[in-house]
Coordinates of C-alpha atoms in Angstrom, one line a residue:
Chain A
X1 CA 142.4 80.7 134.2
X2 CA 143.9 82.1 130.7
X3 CA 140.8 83.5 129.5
X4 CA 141.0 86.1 132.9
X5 CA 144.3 87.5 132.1
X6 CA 143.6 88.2 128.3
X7 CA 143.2 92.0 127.4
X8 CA 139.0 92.7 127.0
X9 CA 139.4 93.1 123.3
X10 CA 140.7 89.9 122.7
X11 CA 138.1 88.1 125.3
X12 CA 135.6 90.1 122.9
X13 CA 136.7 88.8 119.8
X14 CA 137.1 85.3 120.9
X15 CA 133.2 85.7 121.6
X16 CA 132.1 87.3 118.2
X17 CA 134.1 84.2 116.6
X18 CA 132.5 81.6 119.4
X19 CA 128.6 83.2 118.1
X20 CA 129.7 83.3 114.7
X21 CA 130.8 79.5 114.8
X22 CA 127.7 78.7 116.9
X23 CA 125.1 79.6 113.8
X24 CA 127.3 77.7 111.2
X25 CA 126.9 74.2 113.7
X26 CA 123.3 74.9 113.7
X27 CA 123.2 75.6 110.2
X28 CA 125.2 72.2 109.9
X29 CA 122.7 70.0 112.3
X30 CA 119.6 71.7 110.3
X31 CA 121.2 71.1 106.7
X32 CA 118.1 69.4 105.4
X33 CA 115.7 72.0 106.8
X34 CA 118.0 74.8 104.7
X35 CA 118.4 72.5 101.9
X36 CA 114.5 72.8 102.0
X37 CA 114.1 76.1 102.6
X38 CA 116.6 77.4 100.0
X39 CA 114.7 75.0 97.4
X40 CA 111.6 76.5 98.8
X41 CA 113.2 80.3 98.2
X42 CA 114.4 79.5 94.6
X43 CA 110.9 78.2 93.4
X44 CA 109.4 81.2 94.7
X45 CA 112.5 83.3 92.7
X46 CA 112.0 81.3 89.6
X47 CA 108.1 81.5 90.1
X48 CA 108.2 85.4 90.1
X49 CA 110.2 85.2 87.2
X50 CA 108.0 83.5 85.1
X51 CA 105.8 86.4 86.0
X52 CA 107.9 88.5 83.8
X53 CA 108.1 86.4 81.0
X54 CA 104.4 85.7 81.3
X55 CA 104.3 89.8 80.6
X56 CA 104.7 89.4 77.0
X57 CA 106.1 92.2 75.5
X58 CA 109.3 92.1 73.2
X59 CA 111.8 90.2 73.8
X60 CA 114.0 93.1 75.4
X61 CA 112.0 94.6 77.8
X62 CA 110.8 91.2 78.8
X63 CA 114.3 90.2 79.7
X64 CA 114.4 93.9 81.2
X65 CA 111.5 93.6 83.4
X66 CA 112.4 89.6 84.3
X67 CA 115.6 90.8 85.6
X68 CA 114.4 93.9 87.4
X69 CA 112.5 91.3 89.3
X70 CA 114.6 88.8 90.0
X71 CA 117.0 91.4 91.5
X72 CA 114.7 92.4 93.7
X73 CA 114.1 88.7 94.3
X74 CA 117.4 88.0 95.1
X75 CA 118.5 90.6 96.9
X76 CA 115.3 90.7 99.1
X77 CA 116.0 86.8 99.9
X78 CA 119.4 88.4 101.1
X79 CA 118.4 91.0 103.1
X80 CA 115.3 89.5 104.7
X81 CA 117.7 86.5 105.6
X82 CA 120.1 89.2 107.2
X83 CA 117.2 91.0 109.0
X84 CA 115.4 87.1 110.6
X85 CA 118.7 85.5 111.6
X86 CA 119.1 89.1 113.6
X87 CA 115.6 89.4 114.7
X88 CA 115.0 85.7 115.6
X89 CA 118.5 86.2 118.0
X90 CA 116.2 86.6 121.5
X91 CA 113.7 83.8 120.3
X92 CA 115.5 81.2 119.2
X93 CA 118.2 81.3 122.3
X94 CA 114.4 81.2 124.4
X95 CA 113.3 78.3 122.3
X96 CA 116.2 76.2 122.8
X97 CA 116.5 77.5 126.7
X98 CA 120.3 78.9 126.7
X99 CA 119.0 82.2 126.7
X100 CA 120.1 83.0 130.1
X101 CA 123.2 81.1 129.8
X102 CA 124.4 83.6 126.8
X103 CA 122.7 86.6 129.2
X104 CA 124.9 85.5 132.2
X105 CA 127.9 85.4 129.8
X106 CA 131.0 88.1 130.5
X107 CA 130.6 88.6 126.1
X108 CA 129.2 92.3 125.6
X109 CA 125.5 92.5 123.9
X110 CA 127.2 94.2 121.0
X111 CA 129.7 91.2 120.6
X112 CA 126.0 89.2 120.7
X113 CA 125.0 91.1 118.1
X114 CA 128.2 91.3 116.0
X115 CA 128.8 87.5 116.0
X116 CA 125.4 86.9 114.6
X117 CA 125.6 89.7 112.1
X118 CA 128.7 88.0 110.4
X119 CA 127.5 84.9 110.2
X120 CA 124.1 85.9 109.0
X121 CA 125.9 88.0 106.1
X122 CA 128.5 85.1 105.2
X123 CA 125.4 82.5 105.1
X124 CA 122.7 85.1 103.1
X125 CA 126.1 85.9 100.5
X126 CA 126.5 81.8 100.3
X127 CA 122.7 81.2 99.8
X128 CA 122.0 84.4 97.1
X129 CA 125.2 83.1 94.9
X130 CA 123.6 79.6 94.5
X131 CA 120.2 81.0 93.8
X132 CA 121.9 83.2 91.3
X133 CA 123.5 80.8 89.6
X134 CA 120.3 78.5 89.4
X135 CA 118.1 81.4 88.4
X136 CA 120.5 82.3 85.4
X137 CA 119.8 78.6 84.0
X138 CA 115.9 79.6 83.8
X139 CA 116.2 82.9 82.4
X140 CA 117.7 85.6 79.7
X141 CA 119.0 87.9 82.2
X142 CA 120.4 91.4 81.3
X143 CA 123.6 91.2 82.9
X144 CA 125.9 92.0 79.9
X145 CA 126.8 95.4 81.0
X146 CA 126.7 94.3 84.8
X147 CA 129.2 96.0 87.4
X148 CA 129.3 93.4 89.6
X149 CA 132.3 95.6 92.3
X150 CA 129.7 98.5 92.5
X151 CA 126.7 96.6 93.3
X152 CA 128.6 94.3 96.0
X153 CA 129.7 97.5 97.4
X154 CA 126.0 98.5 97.5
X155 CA 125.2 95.4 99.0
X156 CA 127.5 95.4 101.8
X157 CA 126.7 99.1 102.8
X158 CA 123.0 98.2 103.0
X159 CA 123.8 95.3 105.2
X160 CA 125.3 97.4 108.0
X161 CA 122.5 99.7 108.1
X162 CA 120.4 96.4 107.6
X163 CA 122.0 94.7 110.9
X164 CA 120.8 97.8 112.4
X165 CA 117.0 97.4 111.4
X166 CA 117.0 93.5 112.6
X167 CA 118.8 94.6 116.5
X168 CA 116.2 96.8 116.7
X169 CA 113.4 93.7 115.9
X170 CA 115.5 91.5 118.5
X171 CA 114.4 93.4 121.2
X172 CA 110.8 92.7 120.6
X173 CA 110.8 89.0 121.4
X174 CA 112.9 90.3 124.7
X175 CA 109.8 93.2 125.7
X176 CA 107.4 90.4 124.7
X177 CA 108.0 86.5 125.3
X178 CA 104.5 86.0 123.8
X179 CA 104.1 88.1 121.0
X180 CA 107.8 89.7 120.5
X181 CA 108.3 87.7 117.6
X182 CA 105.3 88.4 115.5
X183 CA 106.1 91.9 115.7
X184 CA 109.3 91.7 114.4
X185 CA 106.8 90.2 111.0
X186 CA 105.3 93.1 111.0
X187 CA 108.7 95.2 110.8
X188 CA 110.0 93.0 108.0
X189 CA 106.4 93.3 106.0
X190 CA 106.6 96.8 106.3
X191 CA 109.9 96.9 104.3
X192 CA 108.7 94.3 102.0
X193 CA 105.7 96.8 101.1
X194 CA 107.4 99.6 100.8
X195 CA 111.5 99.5 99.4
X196 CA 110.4 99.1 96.0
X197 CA 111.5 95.1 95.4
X198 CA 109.1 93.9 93.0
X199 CA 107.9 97.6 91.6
X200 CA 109.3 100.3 91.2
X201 CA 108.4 103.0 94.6
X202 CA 106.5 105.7 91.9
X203 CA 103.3 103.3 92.0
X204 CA 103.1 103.3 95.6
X205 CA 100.8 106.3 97.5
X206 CA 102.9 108.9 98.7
X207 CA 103.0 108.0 101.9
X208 CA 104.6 104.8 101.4
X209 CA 107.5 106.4 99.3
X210 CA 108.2 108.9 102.1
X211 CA 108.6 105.6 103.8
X212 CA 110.4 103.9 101.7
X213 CA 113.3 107.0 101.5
X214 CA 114.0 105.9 105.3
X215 CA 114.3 102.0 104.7
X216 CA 118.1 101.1 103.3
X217 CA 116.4 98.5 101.1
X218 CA 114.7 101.0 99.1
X219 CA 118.5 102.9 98.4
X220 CA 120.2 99.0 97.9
X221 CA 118.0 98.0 95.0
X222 CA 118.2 101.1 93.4
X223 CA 121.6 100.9 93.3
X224 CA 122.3 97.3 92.7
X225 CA 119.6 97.7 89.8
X226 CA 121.7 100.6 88.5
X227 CA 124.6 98.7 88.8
X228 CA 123.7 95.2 87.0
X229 CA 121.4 96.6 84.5
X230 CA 123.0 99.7 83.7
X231 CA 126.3 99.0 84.4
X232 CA 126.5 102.2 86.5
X233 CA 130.2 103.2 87.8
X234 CA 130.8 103.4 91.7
X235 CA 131.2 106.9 91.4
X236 CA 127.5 107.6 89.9
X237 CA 125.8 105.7 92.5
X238 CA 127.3 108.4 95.5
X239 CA 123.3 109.5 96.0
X240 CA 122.4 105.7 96.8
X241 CA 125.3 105.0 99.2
X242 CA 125.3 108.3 101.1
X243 CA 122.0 107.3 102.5
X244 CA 123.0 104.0 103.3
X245 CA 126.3 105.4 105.2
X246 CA 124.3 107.5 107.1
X247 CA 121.9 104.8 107.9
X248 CA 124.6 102.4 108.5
X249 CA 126.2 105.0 111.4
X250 CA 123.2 105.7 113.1
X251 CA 120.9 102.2 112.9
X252 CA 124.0 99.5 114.5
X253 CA 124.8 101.6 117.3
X254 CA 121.4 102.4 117.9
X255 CA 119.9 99.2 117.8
X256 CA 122.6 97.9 119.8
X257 CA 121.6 100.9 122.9
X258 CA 117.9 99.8 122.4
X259 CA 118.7 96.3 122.3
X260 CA 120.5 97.3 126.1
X261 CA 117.6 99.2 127.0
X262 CA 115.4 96.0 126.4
X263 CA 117.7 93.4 128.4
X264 CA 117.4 95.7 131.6
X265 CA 113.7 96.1 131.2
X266 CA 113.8 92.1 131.0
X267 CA 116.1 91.6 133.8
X268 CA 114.0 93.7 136.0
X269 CA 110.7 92.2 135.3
X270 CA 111.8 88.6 134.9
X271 CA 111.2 87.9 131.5
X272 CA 114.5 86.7 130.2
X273 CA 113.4 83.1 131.9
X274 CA 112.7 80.6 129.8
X275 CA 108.5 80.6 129.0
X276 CA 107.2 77.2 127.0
Chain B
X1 CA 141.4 91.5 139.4
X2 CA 143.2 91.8 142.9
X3 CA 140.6 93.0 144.7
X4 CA 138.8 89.7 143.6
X5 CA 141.3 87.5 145.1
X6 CA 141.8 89.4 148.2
X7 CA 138.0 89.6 148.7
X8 CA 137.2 87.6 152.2
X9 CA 133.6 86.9 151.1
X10 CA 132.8 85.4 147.5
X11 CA 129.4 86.5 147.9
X12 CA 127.5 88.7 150.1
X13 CA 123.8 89.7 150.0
X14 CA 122.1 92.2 152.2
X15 CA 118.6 92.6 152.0
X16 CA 118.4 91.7 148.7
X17 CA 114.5 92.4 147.6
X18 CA 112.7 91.5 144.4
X19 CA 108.7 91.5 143.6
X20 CA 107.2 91.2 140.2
X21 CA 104.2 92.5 139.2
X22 CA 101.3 90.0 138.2
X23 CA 98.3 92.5 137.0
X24 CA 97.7 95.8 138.2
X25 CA 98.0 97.0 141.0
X26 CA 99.4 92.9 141.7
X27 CA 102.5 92.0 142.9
X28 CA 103.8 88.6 144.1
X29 CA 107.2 88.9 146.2
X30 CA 110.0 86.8 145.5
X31 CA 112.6 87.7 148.1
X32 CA 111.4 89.9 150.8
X33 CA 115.1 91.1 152.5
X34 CA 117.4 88.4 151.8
X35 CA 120.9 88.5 153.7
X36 CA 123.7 85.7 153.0
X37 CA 127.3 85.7 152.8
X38 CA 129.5 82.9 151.3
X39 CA 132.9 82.8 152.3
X40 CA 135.4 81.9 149.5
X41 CA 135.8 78.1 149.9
X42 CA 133.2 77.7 151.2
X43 CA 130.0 75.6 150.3
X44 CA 126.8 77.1 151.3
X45 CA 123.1 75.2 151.0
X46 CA 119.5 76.9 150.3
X47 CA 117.2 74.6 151.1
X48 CA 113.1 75.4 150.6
X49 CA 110.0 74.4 148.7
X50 CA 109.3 74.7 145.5
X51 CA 108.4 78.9 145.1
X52 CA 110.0 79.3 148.1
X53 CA 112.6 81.9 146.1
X54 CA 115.6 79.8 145.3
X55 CA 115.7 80.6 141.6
X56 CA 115.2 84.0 142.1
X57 CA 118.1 83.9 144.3
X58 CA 120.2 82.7 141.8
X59 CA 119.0 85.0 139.3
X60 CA 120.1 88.2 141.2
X61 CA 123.2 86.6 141.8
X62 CA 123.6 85.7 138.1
X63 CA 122.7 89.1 137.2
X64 CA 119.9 87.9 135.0
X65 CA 117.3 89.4 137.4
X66 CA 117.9 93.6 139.1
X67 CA 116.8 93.8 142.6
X68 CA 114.5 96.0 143.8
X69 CA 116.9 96.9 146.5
X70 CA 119.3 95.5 148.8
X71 CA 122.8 95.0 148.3
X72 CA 124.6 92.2 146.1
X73 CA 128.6 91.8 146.3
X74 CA 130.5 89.0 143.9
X75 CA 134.3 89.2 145.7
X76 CA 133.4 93.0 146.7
X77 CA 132.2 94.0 143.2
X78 CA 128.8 95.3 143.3
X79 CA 126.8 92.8 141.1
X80 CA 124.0 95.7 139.8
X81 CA 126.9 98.0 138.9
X82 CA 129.0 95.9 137.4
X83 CA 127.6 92.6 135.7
X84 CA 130.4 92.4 132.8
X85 CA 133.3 92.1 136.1
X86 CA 130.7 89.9 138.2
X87 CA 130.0 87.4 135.2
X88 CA 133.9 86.3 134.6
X89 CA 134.3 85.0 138.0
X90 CA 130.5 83.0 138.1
X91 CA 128.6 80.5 136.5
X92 CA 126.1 78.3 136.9
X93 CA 124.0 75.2 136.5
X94 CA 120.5 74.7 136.7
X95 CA 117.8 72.6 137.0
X96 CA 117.4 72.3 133.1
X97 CA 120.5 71.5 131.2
X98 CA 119.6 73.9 128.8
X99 CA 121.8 73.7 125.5
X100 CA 121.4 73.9 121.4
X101 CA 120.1 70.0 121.8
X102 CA 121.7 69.6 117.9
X103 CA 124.8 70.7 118.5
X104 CA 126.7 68.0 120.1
X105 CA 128.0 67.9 123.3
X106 CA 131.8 69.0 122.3
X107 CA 130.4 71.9 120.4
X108 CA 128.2 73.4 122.7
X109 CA 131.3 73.2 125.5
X110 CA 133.8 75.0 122.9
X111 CA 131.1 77.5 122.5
X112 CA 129.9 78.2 125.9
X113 CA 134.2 78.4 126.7
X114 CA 134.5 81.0 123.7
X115 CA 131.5 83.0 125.5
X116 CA 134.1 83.6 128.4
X117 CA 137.4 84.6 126.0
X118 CA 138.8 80.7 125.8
X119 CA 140.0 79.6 123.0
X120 CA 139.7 75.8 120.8
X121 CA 143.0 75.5 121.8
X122 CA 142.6 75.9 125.2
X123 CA 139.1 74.7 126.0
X124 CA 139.4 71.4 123.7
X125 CA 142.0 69.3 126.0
X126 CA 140.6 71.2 129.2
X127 CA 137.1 69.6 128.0
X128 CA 138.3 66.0 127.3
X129 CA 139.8 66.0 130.5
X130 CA 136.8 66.9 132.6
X131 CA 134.7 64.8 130.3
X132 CA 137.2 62.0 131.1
X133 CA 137.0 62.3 134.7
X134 CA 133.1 62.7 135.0
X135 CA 133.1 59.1 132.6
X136 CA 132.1 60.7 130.0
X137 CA 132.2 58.4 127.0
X138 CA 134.7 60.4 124.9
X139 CA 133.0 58.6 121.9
X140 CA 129.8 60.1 122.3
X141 CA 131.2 63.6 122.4
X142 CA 130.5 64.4 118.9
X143 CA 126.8 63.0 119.0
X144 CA 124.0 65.9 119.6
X145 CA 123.2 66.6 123.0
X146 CA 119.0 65.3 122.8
X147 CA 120.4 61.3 122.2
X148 CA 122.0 62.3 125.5
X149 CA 120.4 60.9 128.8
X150 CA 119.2 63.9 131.7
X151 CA 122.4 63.0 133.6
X152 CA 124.4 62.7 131.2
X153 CA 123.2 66.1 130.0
X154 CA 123.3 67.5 133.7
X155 CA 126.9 66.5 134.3
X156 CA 128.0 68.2 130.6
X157 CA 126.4 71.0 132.2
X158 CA 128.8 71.2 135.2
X159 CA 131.5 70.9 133.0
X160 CA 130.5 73.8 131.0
X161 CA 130.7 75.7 134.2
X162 CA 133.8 74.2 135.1
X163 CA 135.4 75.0 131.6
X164 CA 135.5 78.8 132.5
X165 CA 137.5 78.1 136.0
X166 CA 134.2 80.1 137.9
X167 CA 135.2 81.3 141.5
X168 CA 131.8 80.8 142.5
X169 CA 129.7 78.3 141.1
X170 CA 125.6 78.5 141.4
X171 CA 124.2 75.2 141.4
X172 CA 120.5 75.5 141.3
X173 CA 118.9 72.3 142.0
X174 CA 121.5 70.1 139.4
X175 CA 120.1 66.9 140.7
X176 CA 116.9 67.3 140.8
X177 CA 114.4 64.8 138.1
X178 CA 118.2 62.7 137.7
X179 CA 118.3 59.0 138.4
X180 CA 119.9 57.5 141.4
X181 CA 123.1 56.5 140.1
X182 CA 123.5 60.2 138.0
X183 CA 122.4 61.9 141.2
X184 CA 125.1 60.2 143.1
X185 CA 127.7 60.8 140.2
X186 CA 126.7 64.6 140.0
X187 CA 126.9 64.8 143.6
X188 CA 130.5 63.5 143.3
X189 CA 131.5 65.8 140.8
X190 CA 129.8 68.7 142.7
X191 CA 132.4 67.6 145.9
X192 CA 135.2 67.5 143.9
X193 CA 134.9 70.7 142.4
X194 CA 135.7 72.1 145.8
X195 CA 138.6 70.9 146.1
X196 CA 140.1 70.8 142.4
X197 CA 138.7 74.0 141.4
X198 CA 139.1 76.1 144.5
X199 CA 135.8 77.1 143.8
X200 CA 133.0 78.5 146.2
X201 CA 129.3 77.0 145.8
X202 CA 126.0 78.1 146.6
X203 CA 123.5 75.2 146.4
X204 CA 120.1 74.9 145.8
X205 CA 118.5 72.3 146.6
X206 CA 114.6 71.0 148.0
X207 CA 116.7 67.0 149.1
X208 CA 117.6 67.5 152.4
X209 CA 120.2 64.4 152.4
X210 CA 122.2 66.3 149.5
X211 CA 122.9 69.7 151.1
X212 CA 123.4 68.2 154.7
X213 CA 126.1 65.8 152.6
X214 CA 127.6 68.6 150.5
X215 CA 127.2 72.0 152.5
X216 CA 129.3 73.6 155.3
X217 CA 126.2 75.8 156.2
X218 CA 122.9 75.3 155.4
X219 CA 119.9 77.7 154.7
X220 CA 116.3 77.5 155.0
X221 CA 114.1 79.6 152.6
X222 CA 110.6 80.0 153.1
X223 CA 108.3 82.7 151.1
X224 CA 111.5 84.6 149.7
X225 CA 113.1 84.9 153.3
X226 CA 116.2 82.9 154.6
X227 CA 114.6 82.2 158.0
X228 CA 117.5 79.9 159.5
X229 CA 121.2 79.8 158.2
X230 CA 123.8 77.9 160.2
X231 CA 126.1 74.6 159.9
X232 CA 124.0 71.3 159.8
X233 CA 125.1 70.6 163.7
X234 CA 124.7 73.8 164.7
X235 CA 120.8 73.9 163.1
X236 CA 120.5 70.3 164.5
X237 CA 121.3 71.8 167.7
X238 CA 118.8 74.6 168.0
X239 CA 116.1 72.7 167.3
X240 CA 116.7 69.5 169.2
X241 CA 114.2 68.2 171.8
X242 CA 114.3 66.3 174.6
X243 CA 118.1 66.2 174.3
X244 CA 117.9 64.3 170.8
X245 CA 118.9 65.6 167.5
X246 CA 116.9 65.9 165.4
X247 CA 117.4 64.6 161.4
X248 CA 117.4 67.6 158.7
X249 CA 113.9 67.0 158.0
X250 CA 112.8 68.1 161.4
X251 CA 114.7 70.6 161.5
X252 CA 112.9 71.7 158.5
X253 CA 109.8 71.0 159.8
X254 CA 110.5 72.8 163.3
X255 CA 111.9 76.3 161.1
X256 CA 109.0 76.3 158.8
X257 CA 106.4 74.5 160.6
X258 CA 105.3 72.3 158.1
X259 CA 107.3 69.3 155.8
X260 CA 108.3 70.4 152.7
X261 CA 105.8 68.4 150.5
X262 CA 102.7 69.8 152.8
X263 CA 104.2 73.6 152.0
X264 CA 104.5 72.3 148.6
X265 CA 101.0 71.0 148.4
X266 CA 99.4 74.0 150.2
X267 CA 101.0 76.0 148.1
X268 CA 99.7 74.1 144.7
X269 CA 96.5 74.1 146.2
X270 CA 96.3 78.2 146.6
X271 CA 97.3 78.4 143.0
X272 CA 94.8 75.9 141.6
X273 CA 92.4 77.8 143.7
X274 CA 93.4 80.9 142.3
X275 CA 93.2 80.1 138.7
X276 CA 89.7 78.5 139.7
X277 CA 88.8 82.5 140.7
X278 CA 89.6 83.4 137.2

C-alpha cells in the first residue's frame, strides 16, 4: 500500500492530475462531438461578425465594431466553456453513474474542483486560439496595436474568479437531481445578459449594470478590449484587475465551502445516488 | 495509521439509523437500529430482499449517506467524523459497474488508482497483474468499457477496488444480473481477495448459495433491521426442526416468515398499490 504512506499533499496532487487527465480521455473518446461543437461555436463567431460588417459604416469603425464583437465572442466561448465544464461537474459524474465512486474517494472536494478547473482552462485556451486563428481569416480585425501579455493576464485573473462562479452552479445539480442542472442555465444566462459581451453595459437599464459590476466577465472584456484594441499597458488596466483579484479571493474558496455544504445536504437526504 | 492496524474490529455499527423523507410530514425508514461488527479478516454476509436496507447499509458505511444516529466505526475511526481517514482504508463494488463507459477499461483503473494518491507508475503493472489473474484479455484493455460484457465490466470493477489495497471491501450485490460462468468467476475472485489481499468483506447479497459459500457469518435483513446474525451452522442450528437442518433458504424463511421472492412480491405489490392511490 504506497499510496497510504505518501504525505496528504502529495496524495492530493496525484488526484488534481488523476481529474485533470480524466476530462482530456473524455475529451479524446468524444472528439467528433467537440470537433462539432467547436465548428458549431465558430459559425456562430463568424455569424456575429458578419453582423458588424453588415453595420455599414466606414471602413474603420466597421473593423472597430467587428472586432469589439468578436472579442466578446471569443472570450465569452472561453469563459462560458470554463463556467459548463465546472457546472456540469455533479451531472455528468450522475449521468455516467460514478458519482458515488468519486464521492467515496479519499481526494478532497476542493482537489474535485481544482482538477476540473485546470483542465477546463487548458481545453477553453486550446479551443479560443483555433477560433482565433480561423476568425482572423474572415475578418479585418484591429489588432495592430494589440497587447497580447496584458490581456492574457486579464484573462487568467478572470478565470479564477470564473472557477468560482461555475463551483457555485455545481452544487445545483447536487440540491436538485431533477432540475439542478437547468438552474445552473439560468446562472450562465444571467451573465450572458448582463457583462457587456456583445454591447457595451451603458445601454443596459441600470439595474443590470449594477449587476454587471459584480460579474468578473463584465471587468475581463473591458480589459481585454482595452488591451487588443487599444493596446493598453498592464499598468493602466489596475481598475479592471483589482476587481477581478478580489473576486478571484473570495468566489473559489467560497464556492468550494458551498459546494461542501451541498454534498452533506446530499449525503443526508440520499440524493447523491444515481437517479435515471 | 496505527490505530488502523491495531483496530480488533474493521467495522462496527451500533444502532445505526437512517429514514428519508418522502413528502411532508412522510418518511420511509431505511435502517431502524442496525448493530454489526466485522472482525478484520473476516467475511461477513447481509442477506435480505430487495428494499430490505442493504444499500443503505453500504452507503453509511461508504460515507455517501449520514445517519440519523447510531454509531459507525471503520478500524475505530468514527466514519461521520472523519470520512477523508475512513475512505483510504475502503472501497467498494456495486451492483452497477458504474464507470465513464468511453474511457476504456485501463484508463478508468489508472484514474479511479489516482483518486486514492497512486501513481501510473505504480497502478499500471499492479493493474495488468490483477487483470491477468481475473483472465482479463490484456488485449481488450484499451477498448472502452460499453463493448465490454456485464461480467466482464463487474470483475474490472473488483479490480478497481482491489487497485487501492482496501482493508475492507463492500461488495454490494457484485453478482447479481451476471451470467453463470461470470458469477462463478466473480465469486472466485471475491474468495481470493481474502486471502491475497488481507482484506475484510461485507457482502450483500439476496442468493442464499453465494453468501453461505463465501461468508464466515451470515446476516439476515428485513425492513432495515438485522434480525438474525450468526455463522451458517450456527443459524442452521437454531432453526432446525425435528432434528434436521435446515438449507439456508429455510432458515430464511423461518427468520423472516416468508421466502424471499413472496417478501419481494408483497412488497412490489404495496408499492404498485401505492402509486395506484396517487
Amino acid at each position: 500500500m504506497p499510496h497510504l504512506g505518501k504525505p496528504h499533499w502529495l496524495r492530493e496532487l496525484i488526484a488534481v492530475w488523476g481529474f485533470a487527465q480524466r476530462n482530456y480521455y473524455l475529451t479524446k473518446r468524444y472528439f467528433w462531438w467537440d470537433l462539432v461543437w467547436l465548428v458549431y461555436t465558430t459559425a456562430n463567431a463568424l455569424s456575429i461578425g458578419f453582423i458588424g460588417v453588415a453595420a455599414q459604416q466606414s471602413a474603420e469603425t466597421t473593423s472597430q465594431f467587428t472586432t469589439f464583437l468578436l472579442i466578446g465572442t471569443l472570450i465569452w466561448s472561453y469563459l462560458s466553456m470554463l463556467f459548463d465544464i465546472l457546472s456540469e461537474t455533479v451531472s455528468w459524474e450522475r449521468w455516467e453513474g460514478t458519482i458515488e465512486y468519486t464521492f467515496m474517494s479519499p481526494a478532497s472536494r476542493a482537489t474535485h474542483l481544482i482538477g476540473t478547473s485546470i483542465y477546463a482552462v487548458i481545453y477553453g485556451i486550446v479551443r479560443m486560439i483555433i477560433m482565433l486563428v480561423t476568425i482572423s481569416l474572415f475578418f479585418d480585425l484591429r489588432l495592430s496595436d494589440a497587447n497580447y501579455g496584458a490581456a492574457f493576464v486579464v484573462l487568467a485573473v478572470c478565470s479564477v474568479s470564473l472557477v468560482g462562479f461555475g463551483m457555485v452552479a455545481a452544487v445545483m445539480p447536487l440540491l436538485s437531481p431533477e432540475k439542478g442542472q437547468q438552474v445552473t442555465f439560468i446562472f450562465g444566462s444571467a451573465l450572458l445578459l448582463v457583462s457587456g459581451i456583445y454591447y457595451p453595459i451603458d445601454v443596459l437599464p441600470g439595474w443590470m449594470q449594477a449587476l454587471a459590476k459584480v460579474s468578473p466577465v463584465y471587468y475581463a472584456l473591458d480589459g481585454i478590449r482595452a488591451a487588443l484594441m487599444e493596446g493598453a499597458a498592464l499598468g493602466s488596466l489596475w481598475r479592471y484587475i483589482w476587481p477581478l483579484i478580489i473576486m478571484g479571493a473570495i468566489f473559489p474558496p467560497l464556492g468550494i465551502w458551498i459546494f461542501q455544504q451541498g454534498e452533506q445536504f446530499a449525503k443526508r437526504t440520499g440524493r447523491l445516488k444515481r437517479s435515471g | 495509521m496505527d490505530k488502523v492496524y491495531q483496530a480488533e474490529n474493521a467495522l462496527e455499527l451500533r444502532d445505526a439509523m437512517k429514514r428519508f423523507k418522502k413528502k411532508r410530514n412522510e418518511y420511509s425508514t431505511a435502517l431502524k437500529s442496525v448493530s454489526i461488527t466485522v472482525k478484520r479478516g473476516e467475511v461477513v454476509g447481509i442477506l435480505g430482499p430487495n428494499g430490505s436496507g442493504k444499500s443503505t447499509l453500504v452507503r453509511v458505511i461508504s460515507t455517501l449517506i449520514i445517519p440519523d444516529g447510531g454509531d459507525v466505526r471503520v478500524f475505530d475511526i468514527d466514519a461521520v467524523r472523519h470520512p477523508k481517514e475512513v475512505q483510504r482504508h475502503i472501497n467498494r463494488v456495486s451492483v452497477e459497474a458504474s464507470f465513464f463507459k468511453k474511457m476504456s477499461s485501463m484508463e478508468n483503473l489508472i484514474y479511479g488508482a489516482k483518486l486514492y494518491g497512486v501513481t501510473d507508475r505504480e497502478s499500471k503493472p499492479k493493474i495488468r497483474e490483477i487483470l491477468g489473474s481475473i483472465g482479463f484479455d490484456l488485449n481488450r484493455v484499451n477498448e472502452p468499457m460499453e463493448h465490454l460484457s456485464r461480467g466482464m465490466q463487474q470483475k474490472i470493477a473488483l479490480a478497481r477496488a482491489l487497485l487501492t489495497s482496501p482493508m475492507l471491501m463492500l461488495l454490494d450485490e457484485p453478482t447479481t444480473g451476471l451470467d453463470p460462468r461470470s458469477k462463478k468467476d466473480v465469486q472466485a475472485l471475491i474468495r481470493g481477495i481474502r486471502h491475497t489481499h488481507d482484506a475484510s468483506i461485507l457482502l450483500c447479497t439476496h442468493d442464499m448459495d453465494e453468501a453461505e459459500e463465501l461468508c464466515d457469518r451470515i446476516g439476515i435483513m428485513l425492513d432495515g433491521d438485522i434480525i438474525a446474525l450468526d455463522t451458517p451452522h450456527a443459524l442452521k442450528q437454531r432453526y432446525q426442526q425435528d432434528g434436521q437442518a435446515p438449507n439456508l433458504e429455510e432458515v430464511f424463511m423461518a427468520a423472516t416468515g416468508a421466502s424471499m421472492e413472496d417478501i419481494e412480491a408483497k412488497k412490489l405489490e404495496e408499492e404498485e398499490k401505492k402509486a395506484g392511490v396517487k
